[in-house]
Amino acid sequence: MGLSEFALIDHFFRPLGANRDDVVIGVGDDAAVLSCAADRQLVAAVDTLVAGVHFPLDTAPGDIGYKCLAVNLSDLAAMGAEPAWATLALTLPEADEAWLAAFAQGWADLARRYNVALVGGDTTRGPLTVSVQVMGFVPSGCAVTRGGARPGDDIYATGTLGDGYGGLRCILDGNRDDEHSRYLRQRLNRPTPRIELGLALRGIATAMIDVSDGLAADLGHIVEQSGCGARIELDQLPLSTALVRLAADFAQRPELSRLEQATAAQRCAIIGGDDYELCFTAPPGHAAAIEALSHRIDCPVTRIGRVVEGVGLSGRTAGGDSVPLAASGYRHF
Amino acid sequence: MGLSEFALIDHFFRPLGANRDDVVIGVGDDAAVLSCAADRQLVAAVDTLVAGVHFPLDTAPGDIGYKCLAVNLSDLAAMGAEPAWATLALTLPEADEAWLAAFAQGWADLARRYNVALVGGDTTRGPLTVSVQVMGFVPSGCAVTRGGARPGDDIYATGTLGDGYGGLRCILDGNRDDEHSRYLRQRLNRPTPRIELGLALRGIATAMIDVSDGLAADLGHIVEQSGCGARIELDQLPLSTALVRLAADFAQRPELSRLEQATAAQRCAIIGGDDYELCFTAPPGHAAAIEALSHRIDCPVTRIGRVVEGVGLSGRTAGGDSVPLAASGYRHF
């Protein structure tokens, strides 16, 4: 195949992103030139997906193209930022046009929905690795950080937790093909970045993070950076029917086995990663506003616990027993 | 090794970059928050280096850390942009602390010189791949693109050309250790991004690009996007003594052999990549100003040809013979 790096990016990606007036120069020069509004701050995030580490080797290219953008948009959502632009660094073992076309379609599905323009890229030969940087905006001073939680705040999560982990297990444990397995795999491969809710939570959430490494790890970052602790009500964790049905099959996995007092699905929700739901904190006085937002945006939000004095995380069972939760999740090293 | 992704980036990179007042939130949240001045446009570039493709597998980690930033800064230089921030996506086979410390030091050497703050990163396990995005600024409307060259403009190059190719051959053809080989290897591993000259050429250069894929390929982009042609004076190409001395050893390589009328060193300069010098065009009336800039900034600049009507590139030998130059250079695919 004779397409150069430039032609590859150009051919597959230039026509597929959103068109934005603030892109002065997009793909095709040494760098992109972009217009920033004066009263807004730039928000930038980067995330890399490596084949065999972040997704199984046989993942469909459309799902990879979708997910590499989704996980980055999820980071913007967690800051309360509005997406604008992305760059793509794509390392591929070979320039397979069918693979690239499917990858680009998966990317475009999401990029159009959230009005994200591809403004730069680099295609190189090597083991399959996809690194994406997204850029977006917040009104100056309005970004939601990890460090603003205060004792007494409620803790919330969007959607359902643990599905990403469940989807991965369904693939690794034999690629089951029943309805629940398909649902969990779809949740793993096509997570929904909670952009609209993240935007609506500016001025309401005191701290926010997206659940990429597992609830315990990610909520752990919030309490560490906020200088407080958190107590999770285990029976309040939002769980999908599919996960509840299938979780018993993976409950004995070493990474889950230490949480003996929790149900199998709760363990997946606490330890599993790859959910890309938002976890955020807010004072109890905002509960009604949050419920109204959840309905308006059609994004499920569940109160799952409370910020407390002290440090670290604990869980509480339906029976009132306290369960220590180490702030650890998936680690690539 | 127990360091998580977050701790890795934090431990090695947070203390090493430049500190900038416009970084509102840097490494350590879901995304960085950055302040943009109202009268400037954002300029963003991304480049990936893959072990065994863009650098030999045994390249020193400090050189990799330096070069992954240098090649991106070179893209900003080619737009006439001032660097500000960078994000780093680092994929590593294992979390080797000594490797990371050396990599970070190489990065920091360059980041401090050009006042670049690291504002985000992602460390993942996998085959060694380094993807960097840099962001910088131009006064609104002042970016220098590839598309502004006009017939009659002079063509210039900074520094010397072909050294990056020569350095690579010195390594691949047996890791020679004489003085000239060491010089060429240093040019390959620690290229100088021509930031100061790029900034000074705003309002003077009509088109600009950095020489990453070889002069023929990169000047080819300028003439294609400018809708004109170019004629290179082969005997004007700026060549290092080291390259002139050693180039005969690699002149028979297949990628160089078709340029029979050029000397061995000229062939390296035309076809070889990885120089990260600037190639730019400017009207003849700016010649004195460019020479003055070259002296003031202490950056060698050589006039190497002229923009002409028509399409494509040609070379002219000292004897006046015309040599067709296809606009092709290194391609990863």
PDB file of C-alpha atoms in Angstrom, chain A residues 131-242:
ATOM      1  CA  SER A 131      -3.491   7.828  21.583  1.00  0.00           C
ATOM      2  CA  VAL A 132      -6.066  10.592  21.540  1.00  0.00           C
ATOM      3  CA  GLN A 133      -5.967  14.091  22.940  1.00  0.00           C
ATOM      4  CA  VAL A 134      -9.203  16.008  23.251  1.00  0.00           C
ATOM      5  CA  MET A 135      -9.568  19.701  23.889  1.00  0.00           C
ATOM      6  CA  GLY A 136     -12.627  21.543  25.081  1.00  0.00           C
ATOM      7  CA  PHE A 137     -13.757  24.535  27.077  1.00  0.00           C
ATOM      8  CA  VAL A 138     -15.171  25.689  30.357  1.00  0.00           C
ATOM      9  CA  PRO A 139     -16.233  29.216  31.261  1.00  0.00           C
ATOM     10  CA  SER A 140     -13.206  30.596  33.117  1.00  0.00           C
ATOM     11  CA  GLY A 141     -13.070  29.331  36.686  1.00  0.00           C
ATOM     12  CA  CYS A 142     -15.904  26.816  36.266  1.00  0.00           C
ATOM     13  CA  ALA A 143     -14.024  23.510  35.826  1.00  0.00           C
ATOM     14  CA  VAL A 144     -15.060  20.818  38.313  1.00  0.00           C
ATOM     15  CA  THR A 145     -11.945  19.277  39.890  1.00  0.00           C
ATOM     16  CA  ARG A 146     -11.369  16.211  42.052  1.00  0.00           C
ATOM     17  CA  GLY A 147     -10.500  18.308  45.069  1.00  0.00           C
ATOM     18  CA  GLY A 148     -13.695  20.046  46.176  1.00  0.00           C
ATOM     19  CA  ALA A 149     -15.602  17.341  48.091  1.00  0.00           C
ATOM     20  CA  ARG A 150     -16.561  18.250  51.688  1.00  0.00           C
ATOM     21  CA  PRO A 151     -17.777  16.061  54.576  1.00  0.00           C
ATOM     22  CA  GLY A 152     -21.546  15.832  54.407  1.00  0.00           C
ATOM     23  CA  ASP A 153     -21.693  15.922  50.610  1.00  0.00           C
ATOM     24  CA  ASP A 154     -23.650  13.170  48.934  1.00  0.00           C
ATOM     25  CA  ILE A 155     -21.813  10.900  46.477  1.00  0.00           C
ATOM     26  CA  TYR A 156     -23.490  10.061  43.184  1.00  0.00           C
ATOM     27  CA  ALA A 157     -22.785   7.805  40.210  1.00  0.00           C
ATOM     28  CA  THR A 158     -24.323   7.904  36.739  1.00  0.00           C
ATOM     29  CA  GLY A 159     -25.631   4.864  34.841  1.00  0.00           C
ATOM     30  CA  THR A 160     -24.648   1.474  36.179  1.00  0.00           C
ATOM     31  CA  LEU A 161     -21.259   0.371  37.466  1.00  0.00           C
ATOM     32  CA  GLY A 162     -19.274  -2.794  36.833  1.00  0.00           C
ATOM     33  CA  ASP A 163     -20.574  -3.433  33.331  1.00  0.00           C
ATOM     34  CA  GLY A 164     -17.213  -2.722  31.672  1.00  0.00           C
ATOM     35  CA  TYR A 165     -15.534  -5.304  33.848  1.00  0.00           C
ATOM     36  CA  GLY A 166     -18.369  -7.746  33.237  1.00  0.00           C
ATOM     37  CA  GLY A 167     -18.097  -7.227  29.485  1.00  0.00           C
ATOM     38  CA  LEU A 168     -14.386  -7.924  29.543  1.00  0.00           C
ATOM     39  CA  ARG A 169     -14.895 -11.131  31.513  1.00  0.00           C
ATOM     40  CA  CYS A 170     -17.599 -12.268  29.069  1.00  0.00           C
ATOM     41  CA  ILE A 171     -15.031 -11.931  26.285  1.00  0.00           C
ATOM     42  CA  LEU A 172     -12.021 -13.372  28.106  1.00  0.00           C
ATOM     43  CA  ASP A 173     -13.964 -16.261  29.666  1.00  0.00           C
ATOM     44  CA  GLY A 174     -15.082 -17.686  26.352  1.00  0.00           C
ATOM     45  CA  ASN A 175     -16.955 -15.063  24.360  1.00  0.00           C
ATOM     46  CA  ARG A 176     -20.456 -16.008  25.490  1.00  0.00           C
ATOM     47  CA  ASP A 177     -23.226 -14.912  23.188  1.00  0.00           C
ATOM     48  CA  ASP A 178     -26.374 -14.707  25.327  1.00  0.00           C
ATOM     49  CA  GLU A 179     -28.382 -11.484  25.661  1.00  0.00           C
ATOM     50  CA  HIS A 180     -26.768 -10.372  28.940  1.00  0.00           C
ATOM     51  CA  SER A 181     -23.249 -10.985  27.641  1.00  0.00           C
ATOM     52  CA  ARG A 182     -23.978  -8.979  24.523  1.00  0.00           C
ATOM     53  CA  TYR A 183     -25.254  -6.118  26.659  1.00  0.00           C
ATOM     54  CA  LEU A 184     -22.144  -6.086  28.844  1.00  0.00           C
ATOM     55  CA  ARG A 185     -19.822  -6.294  25.829  1.00  0.00           C
ATOM     56  CA  GLN A 186     -21.630  -3.355  24.273  1.00  0.00           C
ATOM     57  CA  ARG A 187     -21.142  -1.397  27.503  1.00  0.00           C
ATOM     58  CA  LEU A 188     -17.420  -2.233  27.393  1.00  0.00           C
ATOM     59  CA  ASN A 189     -16.944  -1.370  23.740  1.00  0.00           C
ATOM     60  CA  ARG A 190     -19.259   1.617  23.340  1.00  0.00           C
ATOM     61  CA  PRO A 191     -19.331   3.490  26.655  1.00  0.00           C
ATOM     62  CA  THR A 192     -21.424   6.666  26.772  1.00  0.00           C
ATOM     63  CA  PRO A 193     -19.422   9.748  27.735  1.00  0.00           C
ATOM     64  CA  ARG A 194     -21.688  11.721  30.077  1.00  0.00           C
ATOM     65  CA  ILE A 195     -20.994  15.073  28.457  1.00  0.00           C
ATOM     66  CA  GLU A 196     -24.436  16.661  28.897  1.00  0.00           C
ATOM     67  CA  LEU A 197     -24.647  15.789  32.568  1.00  0.00           C
ATOM     68  CA  GLY A 198     -21.071  16.949  33.196  1.00  0.00           C
ATOM     69  CA  LEU A 199     -21.934  20.330  31.692  1.00  0.00           C
ATOM     70  CA  ALA A 200     -25.130  20.596  33.740  1.00  0.00           C
ATOM     71  CA  LEU A 201     -23.276  19.810  36.985  1.00  0.00           C
ATOM     72  CA  ARG A 202     -21.061  22.913  36.809  1.00  0.00           C
ATOM     73  CA  GLY A 203     -21.898  24.946  39.887  1.00  0.00           C
ATOM     74  CA  ILE A 204     -23.615  21.943  41.485  1.00  0.00           C
ATOM     75  CA  ALA A 205     -20.998  19.191  41.836  1.00  0.00           C
ATOM     76  CA  THR A 206     -18.217  19.930  44.342  1.00  0.00           C
ATOM     77  CA  ALA A 207     -15.901  17.246  42.895  1.00  0.00           C
ATOM     78  CA  MET A 208     -16.136  14.934  39.890  1.00  0.00           C
ATOM     79  CA  ILE A 209     -14.192  12.120  38.218  1.00  0.00           C
ATOM     80  CA  ASP A 210     -14.947   9.535  35.575  1.00  0.00           C
ATOM     81  CA  VAL A 211     -14.860   5.871  36.564  1.00  0.00           C
ATOM     82  CA  SER A 212     -12.112   4.415  34.414  1.00  0.00           C
ATOM     83  CA  ASP A 213     -10.044   2.445  36.943  1.00  0.00           C
ATOM     84  CA  GLY A 214     -12.943   1.302  39.138  1.00  0.00           C
ATOM     85  CA  LEU A 215     -15.126   3.136  41.643  1.00  0.00           C
ATOM     86  CA  ALA A 216     -12.829   2.483  44.610  1.00  0.00           C
ATOM     87  CA  ALA A 217      -9.755   3.769  42.779  1.00  0.00           C
ATOM     88  CA  ASP A 218     -11.445   6.777  41.259  1.00  0.00           C
ATOM     89  CA  LEU A 219     -13.491   7.839  44.274  1.00  0.00           C
ATOM     90  CA  GLY A 220     -10.208   7.303  46.122  1.00  0.00           C
ATOM     91  CA  HIS A 221      -8.680  10.106  44.037  1.00  0.00           C
ATOM     92  CA  ILE A 222     -11.546  12.425  45.010  1.00  0.00           C
ATOM     93  CA  VAL A 223     -11.225  11.794  48.740  1.00  0.00           C
ATOM     94  CA  GLU A 224      -7.441  11.982  48.628  1.00  0.00           C
ATOM     95  CA  GLN A 225      -7.424  15.274  46.752  1.00  0.00           C
ATOM     96  CA  SER A 226     -10.295  16.642  48.831  1.00  0.00           C
ATOM     97  CA  GLY A 227      -8.714  15.680  52.163  1.00  0.00           C
ATOM     98  CA  CYS A 228     -11.632  13.630  53.435  1.00  0.00           C
ATOM     99  CA  GLY A 229     -13.104  10.119  53.412  1.00  0.00           C
ATOM    100  CA  ALA A 230     -16.139   8.417  51.873  1.00  0.00           C
ATOM    101  CA  ARG A 231     -18.646   5.765  52.855  1.00  0.00           C
ATOM    102  CA  ILE A 232     -20.386   3.793  50.121  1.00  0.00           C
ATOM    103  CA  GLU A 233     -23.768   2.161  50.667  1.00  0.00           C
ATOM    104  CA  LEU A 234     -23.164  -1.144  48.930  1.00  0.00           C
ATOM    105  CA  ASP A 235     -26.852  -1.866  48.382  1.00  0.00           C
ATOM    106  CA  GLN A 236     -27.273   1.501  46.654  1.00  0.00           C
ATOM    107  CA  LEU A 237     -24.690   0.808  43.932  1.00  0.00           C
ATOM    108  CA  PRO A 238     -26.457   1.014  40.550  1.00  0.00           C
ATOM    109  CA  LEU A 239     -26.193  -2.383  38.848  1.00  0.00           C
ATOM    110  CA  SER A 240     -27.477  -3.576  35.505  1.00  0.00           C
ATOM    111  CA  THR A 241     -29.690  -6.639  35.307  1.00  0.00           C
ATOM    112  CA  ALA A 242     -27.130  -8.214  33.008  1.00  0.00           C
TER     113      ALA A 242
END
